[in-house]
């Protein structure tokens, strides 16, 4: 059984389009996250949600809007896509929000903006 | 601000040998957690091992152990008896002040 799943796995789109990435976890965790991994493999937190409430917004452009309909889902909507948005986007979840809360990652969504 | 540094862009090891991947960190948070993740060429992020800042003993998980030296602010990953399947990128990460910060990663190549 997949613990953290993301759809789609690959996303190729034109500049200016709007797209969404979905994330679901079946671990019963309270906290979910979105990370961006750039072309140099650098991973950076974008957002975190705890019990559907936004905890961290790491100076991400407001073209990125996360939505958490329930504790098991955290979707990422991106408006007006730009070339620089091309990256791998990872969803993750953890039981706890503190330092003991090991984060488990989804398989990643590879976004290519043309 | 918190910072994680991995100074080894790439490491090579012979199969069945042990290898140490370096990680240093900096934070003023008195309570933090240190993690190692593995990212194979297929791209997924796999959790390997966790060490809490107040843990007295070094963490171990199978062939993985974390050499935690708090005074030196280092959290090196030791992989014993390397296997070909250990070839991957390895990330050190620190949870402090509410977020997980990653190092630049080290690419490990295991030679037969």
Short mmCIF file of C-alpha atoms in Angstrom, two decimals:
data_model
loop_
_atom_site.label_atom_id
_atom_site.label_comp_id
_atom_site.label_asym_id
_atom_site.label_seq_id
_atom_site.Cartn_x
_atom_site.Cartn_y
_atom_site.Cartn_z
CA UNK A 1 0.00 0.00 0.00
CA UNK A 2 1.33 3.42 -0.96
CA UNK A 3 1.84 5.65 2.08
CA UNK A 4 2.13 9.06 0.40
CA UNK A 5 0.92 9.28 -3.19
CA UNK A 6 1.03 12.11 -5.69
CA UNK A 7 -0.66 12.62 -9.03
CA UNK A 8 0.39 13.17 -11.68
CA UNK A 9 3.90 11.77 -11.69
CA UNK A 10 4.87 13.82 -14.74
CA UNK A 11 3.44 17.14 -15.87
CA UNK A 12 4.47 18.95 -19.04
CA UNK A 13 2.72 22.23 -19.76
CA UNK A 14 3.04 25.59 -21.43
CA UNK A 15 4.02 28.82 -19.74
CA UNK A 16 1.03 30.74 -18.45
CA UNK A 17 -1.12 27.67 -17.81
CA UNK A 18 -2.66 26.72 -14.47
CA UNK A 19 -2.07 23.23 -13.08
CA UNK A 20 -2.71 21.22 -9.92
CA UNK A 21 -0.82 18.44 -8.17
CA UNK A 22 -2.67 16.18 -5.78
CA UNK A 23 -1.28 14.50 -2.68
CA UNK A 24 -2.82 11.91 -0.41
CA UNK A 25 -1.44 10.06 2.60
CA UNK A 26 -2.92 6.98 4.24
CA UNK A 27 -0.64 7.04 7.29
CA UNK A 28 -3.09 8.88 9.52
CA UNK A 29 -0.64 11.74 9.90
CA UNK A 30 -1.69 15.22 11.03
CA UNK A 31 0.92 17.26 9.16
CA UNK A 32 1.59 17.53 5.45
CA UNK A 33 4.17 19.44 3.43
CA UNK A 34 5.14 20.55 -0.05
CA UNK A 35 8.79 20.73 -1.10
CA UNK A 36 10.44 21.88 -4.30
CA UNK A 37 13.60 20.20 -5.64
CA UNK A 38 15.36 22.29 -8.27
CA UNK A 39 17.61 21.20 -11.11
CA UNK A 40 20.61 21.16 -8.77
CA UNK A 41 18.77 18.73 -6.48
CA UNK A 42 18.36 21.34 -3.75
CA UNK A 43 15.27 20.63 -1.65
CA UNK A 44 13.36 23.45 -0.01
CA UNK A 45 10.17 23.59 2.04
CA UNK A 46 7.30 25.50 0.48
CA UNK A 47 4.33 24.91 2.76
CA UNK A 48 3.29 22.90 5.76
CA UNK A 49 -0.21 22.19 7.04
CA UNK A 50 -1.25 20.79 10.38
CA UNK A 51 -4.81 19.53 10.74
CA UNK A 52 -5.78 21.42 7.58
CA UNK A 53 -4.32 24.71 8.83
CA UNK A 54 -1.40 26.50 7.18
CA UNK A 55 1.66 26.52 9.45
CA UNK A 56 4.50 27.49 7.14
CA UNK A 57 4.48 29.54 3.94
CA UNK A 58 8.12 29.84 3.02
CA UNK A 59 8.00 33.05 0.94
CA UNK A 60 6.47 31.23 -1.99
CA UNK A 61 4.93 33.41 -4.75
CA UNK A 62 1.19 33.70 -4.35
CA UNK A 63 0.76 31.94 -7.71
CA UNK A 64 1.19 28.81 -5.58
CA UNK A 65 -1.87 28.00 -3.50
CA UNK A 66 -2.05 24.90 -1.34
CA UNK A 67 -5.41 23.50 -0.34
CA UNK A 68 -6.10 20.91 2.33
CA UNK A 69 -9.68 19.59 2.11
CA UNK A 70 -8.98 17.15 4.94
CA UNK A 71 -6.04 15.83 6.98
CA UNK A 72 -5.22 13.16 4.41
CA UNK A 73 -4.98 15.47 1.40
CA UNK A 74 -2.86 18.47 0.49
CA UNK A 75 -3.13 19.70 -3.07
CA UNK A 76 -0.97 22.31 -4.78
CA UNK A 77 -2.42 24.63 -7.39
CA UNK A 78 -0.10 26.73 -9.51
CA UNK A 79 -1.37 29.69 -11.54
CA UNK A 80 0.33 31.33 -14.51
CA UNK A 81 3.18 28.84 -14.69
CA UNK A 82 6.65 30.21 -15.39
CA UNK A 83 9.76 28.53 -16.78
CA UNK A 84 11.39 28.74 -13.34
CA UNK A 85 8.64 26.59 -11.87
CA UNK A 86 10.12 23.57 -13.62
CA UNK A 87 11.23 21.28 -10.80
CA UNK A 88 10.29 18.16 -8.90
CA UNK A 89 7.60 18.78 -6.30
CA UNK A 90 7.45 16.46 -3.32
CA UNK A 91 4.61 16.02 -0.91
CA UNK A 92 5.43 14.66 2.56
CA UNK A 93 3.64 13.89 5.79
CA UNK A 94 4.54 13.37 9.45
CA UNK A 95 2.71 12.26 12.56
CA UNK A 96 4.09 15.06 14.69
CA UNK A 97 5.04 18.61 13.78
CA UNK A 98 8.14 18.75 15.97
CA UNK A 99 11.65 17.43 15.52
CA UNK A 100 10.58 13.88 16.32
CA UNK A 101 8.15 13.87 13.42
CA UNK A 102 9.88 11.92 10.70
CA UNK A 103 8.64 13.10 7.32
CA UNK A 104 7.71 10.50 4.72
CA UNK A 105 7.82 11.61 1.13
CA UNK A 106 5.70 10.88 -1.89
CA UNK A 107 7.27 9.80 -5.19
CA UNK A 108 7.48 13.35 -6.53
CA UNK A 109 5.85 15.14 -9.46
CA UNK A 110 8.19 16.19 -12.25
CA UNK A 111 6.91 19.47 -13.66
CA UNK A 112 8.31 20.82 -16.92
CA UNK A 113 7.16 24.23 -18.10
CA UNK A 114 7.82 24.94 -21.78
CA UNK B 1 19.28 31.00 10.77
CA UNK B 2 19.69 27.26 10.55
CA UNK B 3 22.15 25.76 8.11
CA UNK B 4 23.12 22.27 6.97
CA UNK B 5 26.34 21.61 5.09
CA UNK B 6 27.44 18.53 3.20
CA UNK B 7 30.95 19.17 1.92
CA UNK B 8 31.35 16.01 -0.17
CA UNK B 9 29.67 16.40 -3.57
CA UNK B 10 30.61 12.79 -4.42
CA UNK B 11 32.01 9.75 -2.67
CA UNK B 12 33.20 6.39 -3.96
CA UNK B 13 33.36 3.15 -1.98
CA UNK B 14 34.15 -0.45 -2.75
CA UNK B 15 31.38 -2.97 -2.25
CA UNK B 16 31.38 -4.44 1.29
CA UNK B 17 33.46 -1.57 2.66
CA UNK B 18 32.18 1.06 5.12
CA UNK B 19 31.73 4.70 4.12
CA UNK B 20 31.12 7.91 6.07
CA UNK B 21 29.10 10.78 4.63
CA UNK B 22 29.76 14.09 6.34
CA UNK B 23 27.17 16.54 7.62
CA UNK B 24 27.60 19.64 9.76
CA UNK B 25 24.82 21.86 11.01
CA UNK B 26 24.23 25.14 12.72
CA UNK B 27 21.21 26.25 14.70
CA UNK B 28 20.46 28.24 17.83
CA UNK B 29 17.40 26.10 18.50
CA UNK B 30 18.16 24.06 21.66
CA UNK B 31 15.88 21.28 20.49
CA UNK B 32 16.33 19.90 17.00
CA UNK B 33 16.30 16.69 15.00
CA UNK B 34 18.73 15.36 12.44
CA UNK B 35 17.71 13.10 9.57
CA UNK B 36 19.29 11.29 6.66
CA UNK B 37 17.41 10.52 3.46
CA UNK B 38 18.41 8.49 0.41
CA UNK B 39 17.37 9.49 -3.11
CA UNK B 40 18.11 6.78 -5.70
CA UNK B 41 18.14 7.54 -9.41
CA UNK B 42 14.43 6.68 -9.53
CA UNK B 43 13.84 9.90 -7.59
CA UNK B 44 11.95 8.97 -4.44
CA UNK B 45 13.08 10.21 -1.02
CA UNK B 46 13.64 7.38 1.44
CA UNK B 47 13.98 8.03 5.18
CA UNK B 48 17.01 6.27 6.67
CA UNK B 49 17.71 7.41 10.21
CA UNK B 50 16.85 10.02 12.87
CA UNK B 51 18.79 11.52 15.78
CA UNK B 52 17.27 13.84 18.35
CA UNK B 53 19.41 16.61 19.82
CA UNK B 54 18.88 15.29 23.34
CA UNK B 55 19.54 11.65 22.47
CA UNK B 56 22.56 10.39 24.41
CA UNK B 57 23.29 7.45 22.16
CA UNK B 58 24.01 7.45 18.46
CA UNK B 59 21.13 6.21 16.35
CA UNK B 60 21.46 2.96 14.42
CA UNK B 61 19.18 1.35 11.83
CA UNK B 62 20.53 -1.85 10.34
CA UNK B 63 23.62 -0.99 8.31
CA UNK B 64 23.12 2.74 8.94
CA UNK B 65 24.45 4.57 11.96
CA UNK B 66 24.59 8.24 12.75
CA UNK B 67 27.79 9.53 14.33
CA UNK B 68 26.39 12.43 16.35
CA UNK B 69 28.95 14.82 17.82
CA UNK B 70 26.93 17.61 19.37
CA UNK B 71 29.84 19.83 20.40
CA UNK B 72 31.23 19.72 16.89
CA UNK B 73 27.74 20.10 15.38
CA UNK B 74 28.24 17.13 13.13
CA UNK B 75 25.91 14.26 12.23
CA UNK B 76 27.77 11.97 9.88
CA UNK B 77 26.11 8.94 8.33
CA UNK B 78 28.05 5.69 8.41
CA UNK B 79 27.02 2.92 6.03
CA UNK B 80 28.62 -0.41 6.83
CA UNK B 81 29.13 -3.25 4.35
CA UNK B 82 28.20 -1.15 1.30
CA UNK B 83 26.04 -2.75 -1.36
CA UNK B 84 25.61 -1.82 -5.03
CA UNK B 85 22.07 -0.75 -4.21
CA UNK B 86 23.43 1.92 -1.86
CA UNK B 87 24.50 3.98 -4.89
CA UNK B 88 22.32 7.10 -4.62
CA UNK B 89 22.24 10.69 -3.47
CA UNK B 90 22.15 11.12 0.30
CA UNK B 91 20.69 14.15 2.04
CA UNK B 92 21.29 15.28 5.58
CA UNK B 93 18.46 17.36 7.03
CA UNK B 94 17.79 19.22 10.25
CA UNK B 95 14.43 20.02 11.80
CA UNK B 96 14.60 23.21 13.82
CA UNK B 97 12.37 26.24 14.32
CA UNK B 98 9.47 24.42 12.78
CA UNK B 99 10.92 23.32 9.47
CA UNK B 100 13.14 20.76 7.82
CA UNK B 101 16.23 22.18 6.10
CA UNK B 102 18.25 20.01 3.71
CA UNK B 103 21.92 19.92 2.84
CA UNK B 104 23.19 19.96 -0.73
CA UNK B 105 23.46 16.19 -0.91
CA UNK B 106 26.30 13.72 -1.52
CA UNK B 107 26.30 11.31 -4.44
CA UNK B 108 27.56 7.91 -3.31
CA UNK B 109 28.82 5.43 -5.88
CA UNK B 110 29.48 1.86 -4.81
CA UNK B 111 31.96 -0.04 -7.00
CA UNK B 112 31.82 -3.84 -7.36
#
